[in-house]
Amino acid sequence: MPECSPSPWLESMRSPLEAIVAVLSRHFDYISVLGTDDSGFSCRAVPGETSASEPMWIQRGFVARAQSKGLVVEYSFNEELGDVAETSRRIGERLDALISAQAGGKLYPPLPDEVAEQRFIGRVAIDALSADPEPCLARLAAIRDKLLGAPGVVSAMARADFVRVSRCFISPGRDLFQCFDWSQAYLFGVARRAGLAKSSYRVASGLLGLEVLDLLEPELPGLATEMSDLLEAGHVEPGEYDVILCPDMAGTLAHEAFGHGVELDMFAKKRAKAAEYFGKRVASPIVNMYDGASGTSHVGSFLFDDEGNFGTKTEVIKDGILVGAFSDGLSALELGFPLTGNGRRQAYDHKAYARMTNTYFASGAASLDDMIASTRHGWLLDRLDSGMEDPRNWGIQLVALIGKEIKDGALTGRIASPVFCSGYVPDVLGAISMISSDFELSGSGACGKGYKEFVKVSSGGPCVKTRMNLG
Amino acid sequence: MMIEAVIAALADCPGVSDWRLSELRRSGSEYFLVRESLDMSRHVEAIDYRLVVYVDTERDGKRLRGEAAVSIHPTMAAAELATVVSRAVFAASKSHNPWYPLPEAVTSETRRPSAFEGREPAEWMPLLRSAFYRGQVRDRARAEDPEARVNSLELFLSRRETRILNSRGLEASFSAWRGYVEFTVEAEGKEGKEGKVELTDAFSFSEPDFARFELETAKRLALVQDRAVAAALPSGIDLPLILTGAAAADVLGYWFTNCNLARVYSKSSPFSMGGAVQDPSTLAANGGDLLTISAESELLGHPDSAPCDPEGCGLSRVVLCEQGIVKDFVGPSRYATWLGLPVRGDYPLFSVAPGSHSESALRSIPHLEVAYFSDFGVAADSGDFGAEIRLAWLSDGKTRRPVRGGSITGNLFENRDGIRLSNALSLSGPMFGPSSLLLPKVSITGAE
């Protein structure tokens, strides 16, 4: 597979950035600059219209981080660097002003700056960014039209996003560069009959180029059938049930429960209940859970994070015991935890937080058929709609667009939509009784922190069987 | 200077039929506070450009139009700019949609400048910080209330100048201040599973309304005190649901969202011009209120207020739905053209006329009132709604007690003929409308 082509502009900025960092390093106890140039394009086909635009992730700019007498501040900008002396003066003045205004603020130990020089260039089968958009638009329009022809479907939309990430991180000790592509493709449908309307979707994503469309197109027949079935869907009678979560639902359980729950900056704010549970049981003994930019290859993978720390793989839960957390640089420093390379920003003009990358349960030994056969009365839940975390109080919310009823070990054919799932995290994880041998990651959504700060992540793993409150 | 460079690159690129260019200059300060301590401060200076190019073609005697949108960065040199413009034109030439015109030049209304104007964002930050924390030093309302405090607070303030130009001579510009605060408040909970409890939410603002900021903190501290003493929501409850604030705006936003031309054109919306979105006879029998909803260009204190939309269309109030009947649609101009409707512009804000119920009358029957959800959502396609409950009050119509956990689900199609609106109005998210609403048909799952 051919290598991705890094941003020539960002490559050309490395030398001036090194010179600026050298000047500023004489003034600050710590200085670094992250440079970003993420490019890309989107193709979209809705009823009666096709268009090309850009994904929300496009950005180009810099963020300088400085430390002086323990205070840490940041300045984000996207203008031309220009003359080294003048630019250094301008950045230095802005950082100095921030430090002055922050007097009396939190003092951090000296930020580390271990020497490292590395470069990573990813590979994809078909470079989307240099391709003619016409075939992509035509393929999306074709699956849109086929879905529109399905019974009950009144609206359909097909979309594909292609992003090339180019980042450099320069500090006195570090010279890092990475470039890789990721992509995602969606097919959405809306079915309506009388006043009843239902929607569903299929997605494909990964460190891929145009070949992502090859993964989406085969999903069309299943979605068309599902849209028709959804118009017959009813509701779940409220109550606690055995549930089998398909990989996208199970991965979001991992993400919301002990993904957000072990983001180390939440420990620093004393907002994470997980801080009291290290070395203690938080899940059934068959549960193992991981997060990491390395260790698996998906949209949350990278060489280094947005603070210049190398991506790693963190074992979060081992045999049901909480054993790990993942860190941004500042919270690791404050709490004495290892740097795991999870300091991520939505863009150069956003703060870095401890964020997830690829989050998943490890596979088990069961099959989905075994899990269904073992269920007396429960629901097989698929097509994630949304999830929400509660790291302090360990509530959890998952919403599935598709619930399939199971009775006496078999699917009854009854469908519910949507299905709201809630529970208390240790109860839900503690009740996990079977884990399938499948492994499937999905990275078509975005993860927020609070009400904002979106980053690209994947989540998934196997199917898991547990108990949750449904409504 | 970049604007001139982009226009020059467009002039040098063959095949461009029309173009639109927007510039956003932003200068902002950010505080990240943990307890009362300033953990980190940041400053952002950026200029963002967005270019949309239109390429016209003809097929079978029909005039067609394609468009492509790209970001232009201020660090792009002439050669790179020419490449980006050329690629955008190439991409636009690959779409062949029905032709539509660009909005013509408009006269922007004069807007009252924000009271933030006159100082830099960084100068306002200490004052904003003080205002939000003043809400923390108020006395506890009742001696038995648990102690509550701000756990962390993220505070953003930026000045934003927008300029929009197109190839048909349109030029619009306006400035706005955008403030945003994200709170986490905490209180000591009861023993057992809960321990210390918290609530998190956020709001946006565009004016230095310090008295309001102080009250917003105090209000959240009072709520987290209730959260700290809340019991688990019992099972087997069948009651109407009262929603306030952002959740009420989300519910009423279903009707606003489905009056957008993009959804109408794609047939995602169930609404049609002149169609009824409610059944008046059923509504009257249920004591419900007919909906009157308007698209708004400006809501005092909301940072998304703007004299024009991203295409440069001038905006003023448009009545979308009057007494339950669809009167108009808003949205991107091309959809208006394709549907043969007048171009009204695309609106982010809306208002809802007051209902017929006082706040106390709404609450005079047994009900469940939810103050905080994990993540309340309404599906625009189906009208399905629901979420896990973080804090609610269970009321017999006279007294109420705080509860937590469990979830609610429902569908707006099934509730539209029984929805009751308060006659008191407030600003919640993108809506100025009823402070409270009641939905009669919901499914409640207990936490016990």
PDB file of C-alpha atoms in Angstrom, chain A residues 40-149:
ATOM      1  CA  GLY A  40      -9.693  16.113   3.851  1.00  0.00           C
ATOM      2  CA  PHE A  41     -12.923  16.074   1.945  1.00  0.00           C
ATOM      3  CA  SER A  42     -16.473  14.783   2.227  1.00  0.00           C
ATOM      4  CA  CYS A  43     -18.892  13.539  -0.388  1.00  0.00           C
ATOM      5  CA  ARG A  44     -22.602  13.464   0.319  1.00  0.00           C
ATOM      6  CA  ALA A  45     -25.673  12.216  -1.491  1.00  0.00           C
ATOM      7  CA  VAL A  46     -29.118  13.139  -0.155  1.00  0.00           C
ATOM      8  CA  PRO A  47     -32.408  12.873  -2.078  1.00  0.00           C
ATOM      9  CA  GLY A  48     -32.057  15.004  -5.200  1.00  0.00           C
ATOM     10  CA  GLU A  49     -28.630  16.369  -4.360  1.00  0.00           C
ATOM     11  CA  THR A  50     -24.926  15.520  -4.294  1.00  0.00           C
ATOM     12  CA  SER A  51     -22.193  17.783  -2.960  1.00  0.00           C
ATOM     13  CA  ALA A  52     -18.573  17.914  -1.870  1.00  0.00           C
ATOM     14  CA  SER A  53     -17.325  19.673   1.236  1.00  0.00           C
ATOM     15  CA  GLU A  54     -15.024  19.018   4.179  1.00  0.00           C
ATOM     16  CA  PRO A  55     -15.337  16.997   7.378  1.00  0.00           C
ATOM     17  CA  MET A  56     -15.541  18.913  10.675  1.00  0.00           C
ATOM     18  CA  TRP A  57     -12.009  17.776  11.566  1.00  0.00           C
ATOM     19  CA  ILE A  58     -10.108  20.043   9.152  1.00  0.00           C
ATOM     20  CA  GLN A  59      -7.619  22.331  10.912  1.00  0.00           C
ATOM     21  CA  ARG A  60      -4.305  24.092  10.464  1.00  0.00           C
ATOM     22  CA  GLY A  61      -2.548  25.968  13.221  1.00  0.00           C
ATOM     23  CA  PHE A  62      -0.239  25.922  16.208  1.00  0.00           C
ATOM     24  CA  VAL A  63      -0.494  25.720  19.962  1.00  0.00           C
ATOM     25  CA  ALA A  64       2.417  26.779  22.134  1.00  0.00           C
ATOM     26  CA  ARG A  65       2.560  25.462  25.707  1.00  0.00           C
ATOM     27  CA  ALA A  66       4.837  27.126  28.243  1.00  0.00           C
ATOM     28  CA  GLN A  67       5.686  26.578  31.882  1.00  0.00           C
ATOM     29  CA  SER A  68       7.164  29.224  34.146  1.00  0.00           C
ATOM     30  CA  LYS A  69       7.680  28.787  37.887  1.00  0.00           C
ATOM     31  CA  GLY A  70       5.166  25.927  37.861  1.00  0.00           C
ATOM     32  CA  LEU A  71       2.356  27.750  36.013  1.00  0.00           C
ATOM     33  CA  VAL A  72       1.263  26.225  32.696  1.00  0.00           C
ATOM     34  CA  VAL A  73      -0.364  28.289  29.930  1.00  0.00           C
ATOM     35  CA  GLU A  74      -1.168  27.890  26.216  1.00  0.00           C
ATOM     36  CA  TYR A  75      -1.480  30.149  23.200  1.00  0.00           C
ATOM     37  CA  SER A  76      -3.209  28.904  20.026  1.00  0.00           C
ATOM     38  CA  PHE A  77      -2.882  30.731  16.724  1.00  0.00           C
ATOM     39  CA  ASN A  78      -3.049  30.105  12.989  1.00  0.00           C
ATOM     40  CA  GLU A  79      -1.198  33.016  11.416  1.00  0.00           C
ATOM     41  CA  GLU A  80       2.026  32.926   9.430  1.00  0.00           C
ATOM     42  CA  LEU A  81       5.142  32.291  11.521  1.00  0.00           C
ATOM     43  CA  GLY A  82       7.236  34.867   9.646  1.00  0.00           C
ATOM     44  CA  ASP A  83      10.535  36.133  10.978  1.00  0.00           C
ATOM     45  CA  VAL A  84      11.844  33.909  13.784  1.00  0.00           C
ATOM     46  CA  ALA A  85      12.873  36.733  16.144  1.00  0.00           C
ATOM     47  CA  GLU A  86       9.636  38.662  15.666  1.00  0.00           C
ATOM     48  CA  THR A  87       7.428  35.574  15.946  1.00  0.00           C
ATOM     49  CA  SER A  88       9.303  34.387  19.047  1.00  0.00           C
ATOM     50  CA  ARG A  89       8.808  37.816  20.622  1.00  0.00           C
ATOM     51  CA  ARG A  90       5.115  37.844  19.807  1.00  0.00           C
ATOM     52  CA  ILE A  91       4.459  34.317  21.139  1.00  0.00           C
ATOM     53  CA  GLY A  92       6.631  35.003  24.184  1.00  0.00           C
ATOM     54  CA  GLU A  93       4.728  38.180  25.027  1.00  0.00           C
ATOM     55  CA  ARG A  94       1.387  36.402  24.779  1.00  0.00           C
ATOM     56  CA  LEU A  95       2.571  33.540  26.982  1.00  0.00           C
ATOM     57  CA  ASP A  96       4.075  36.002  29.481  1.00  0.00           C
ATOM     58  CA  ALA A  97       0.750  37.858  29.695  1.00  0.00           C
ATOM     59  CA  LEU A  98      -1.068  34.608  30.388  1.00  0.00           C
ATOM     60  CA  ILE A  99       1.431  33.667  33.097  1.00  0.00           C
ATOM     61  CA  SER A 100       1.109  37.090  34.764  1.00  0.00           C
ATOM     62  CA  ALA A 101      -2.692  36.830  34.767  1.00  0.00           C
ATOM     63  CA  GLN A 102      -2.494  33.325  36.201  1.00  0.00           C
ATOM     64  CA  ALA A 103      -0.498  34.335  39.287  1.00  0.00           C
ATOM     65  CA  GLY A 104      -1.703  32.369  42.306  1.00  0.00           C
ATOM     66  CA  GLY A 105      -2.906  29.549  40.063  1.00  0.00           C
ATOM     67  CA  LYS A 106      -2.051  25.899  40.172  1.00  0.00           C
ATOM     68  CA  LEU A 107       1.659  24.988  40.241  1.00  0.00           C
ATOM     69  CA  TYR A 108       2.773  21.863  38.411  1.00  0.00           C
ATOM     70  CA  PRO A 109       6.063  19.997  38.819  1.00  0.00           C
ATOM     71  CA  PRO A 110       8.499  20.616  35.932  1.00  0.00           C
ATOM     72  CA  LEU A 111       7.081  19.261  32.672  1.00  0.00           C
ATOM     73  CA  PRO A 112       9.245  16.454  31.292  1.00  0.00           C
ATOM     74  CA  ASP A 113      10.897  16.795  27.904  1.00  0.00           C
ATOM     75  CA  GLU A 114      12.736  13.574  27.233  1.00  0.00           C
ATOM     76  CA  VAL A 115      14.720  13.455  24.013  1.00  0.00           C
ATOM     77  CA  ALA A 116      12.931  11.715  21.128  1.00  0.00           C
ATOM     78  CA  GLU A 117      12.941  12.013  17.356  1.00  0.00           C
ATOM     79  CA  GLN A 118      10.447   9.872  15.466  1.00  0.00           C
ATOM     80  CA  ARG A 119       8.392   9.932  12.321  1.00  0.00           C
ATOM     81  CA  PHE A 120       5.373   7.865  11.289  1.00  0.00           C
ATOM     82  CA  ILE A 121       3.739   7.818   7.871  1.00  0.00           C
ATOM     83  CA  GLY A 122       0.609   5.688   7.447  1.00  0.00           C
ATOM     84  CA  ARG A 123      -0.504   3.749   4.384  1.00  0.00           C
ATOM     85  CA  VAL A 124      -3.879   3.268   2.699  1.00  0.00           C
ATOM     86  CA  ALA A 125      -4.890   1.227  -0.333  1.00  0.00           C
ATOM     87  CA  ILE A 126      -6.516   4.069  -2.305  1.00  0.00           C
ATOM     88  CA  ASP A 127      -5.575   7.697  -1.606  1.00  0.00           C
ATOM     89  CA  ALA A 128      -8.914   9.512  -1.364  1.00  0.00           C
ATOM     90  CA  LEU A 129      -7.453  13.006  -1.204  1.00  0.00           C
ATOM     91  CA  SER A 130      -5.903  12.878  -4.649  1.00  0.00           C
ATOM     92  CA  ALA A 131      -8.770  10.942  -6.230  1.00  0.00           C
ATOM     93  CA  ASP A 132     -11.446  12.266  -8.585  1.00  0.00           C
ATOM     94  CA  PRO A 133     -14.553  12.784  -6.373  1.00  0.00           C
ATOM     95  CA  GLU A 134     -16.939  11.804  -9.170  1.00  0.00           C
ATOM     96  CA  PRO A 135     -16.783   7.996  -8.683  1.00  0.00           C
ATOM     97  CA  CYS A 136     -17.217   8.466  -4.931  1.00  0.00           C
ATOM     98  CA  LEU A 137     -20.267  10.701  -5.460  1.00  0.00           C
ATOM     99  CA  ALA A 138     -21.669   8.229  -7.967  1.00  0.00           C
ATOM    100  CA  ARG A 139     -21.251   5.268  -5.597  1.00  0.00           C
ATOM    101  CA  LEU A 140     -22.887   7.169  -2.745  1.00  0.00           C
ATOM    102  CA  ALA A 141     -25.744   8.287  -4.993  1.00  0.00           C
ATOM    103  CA  ALA A 142     -26.250   4.695  -6.126  1.00  0.00           C
ATOM    104  CA  ILE A 143     -26.628   3.268  -2.610  1.00  0.00           C
ATOM    105  CA  ARG A 144     -28.800   6.251  -1.636  1.00  0.00           C
ATOM    106  CA  ASP A 145     -31.116   5.466  -4.551  1.00  0.00           C
ATOM    107  CA  LYS A 146     -31.222   1.761  -3.763  1.00  0.00           C
ATOM    108  CA  LEU A 147     -32.162   2.479  -0.163  1.00  0.00           C
ATOM    109  CA  LEU A 148     -34.817   4.965  -1.308  1.00  0.00           C
ATOM    110  CA  GLY A 149     -36.321   2.137  -3.320  1.00  0.00           C
TER     111      GLY A 149
END
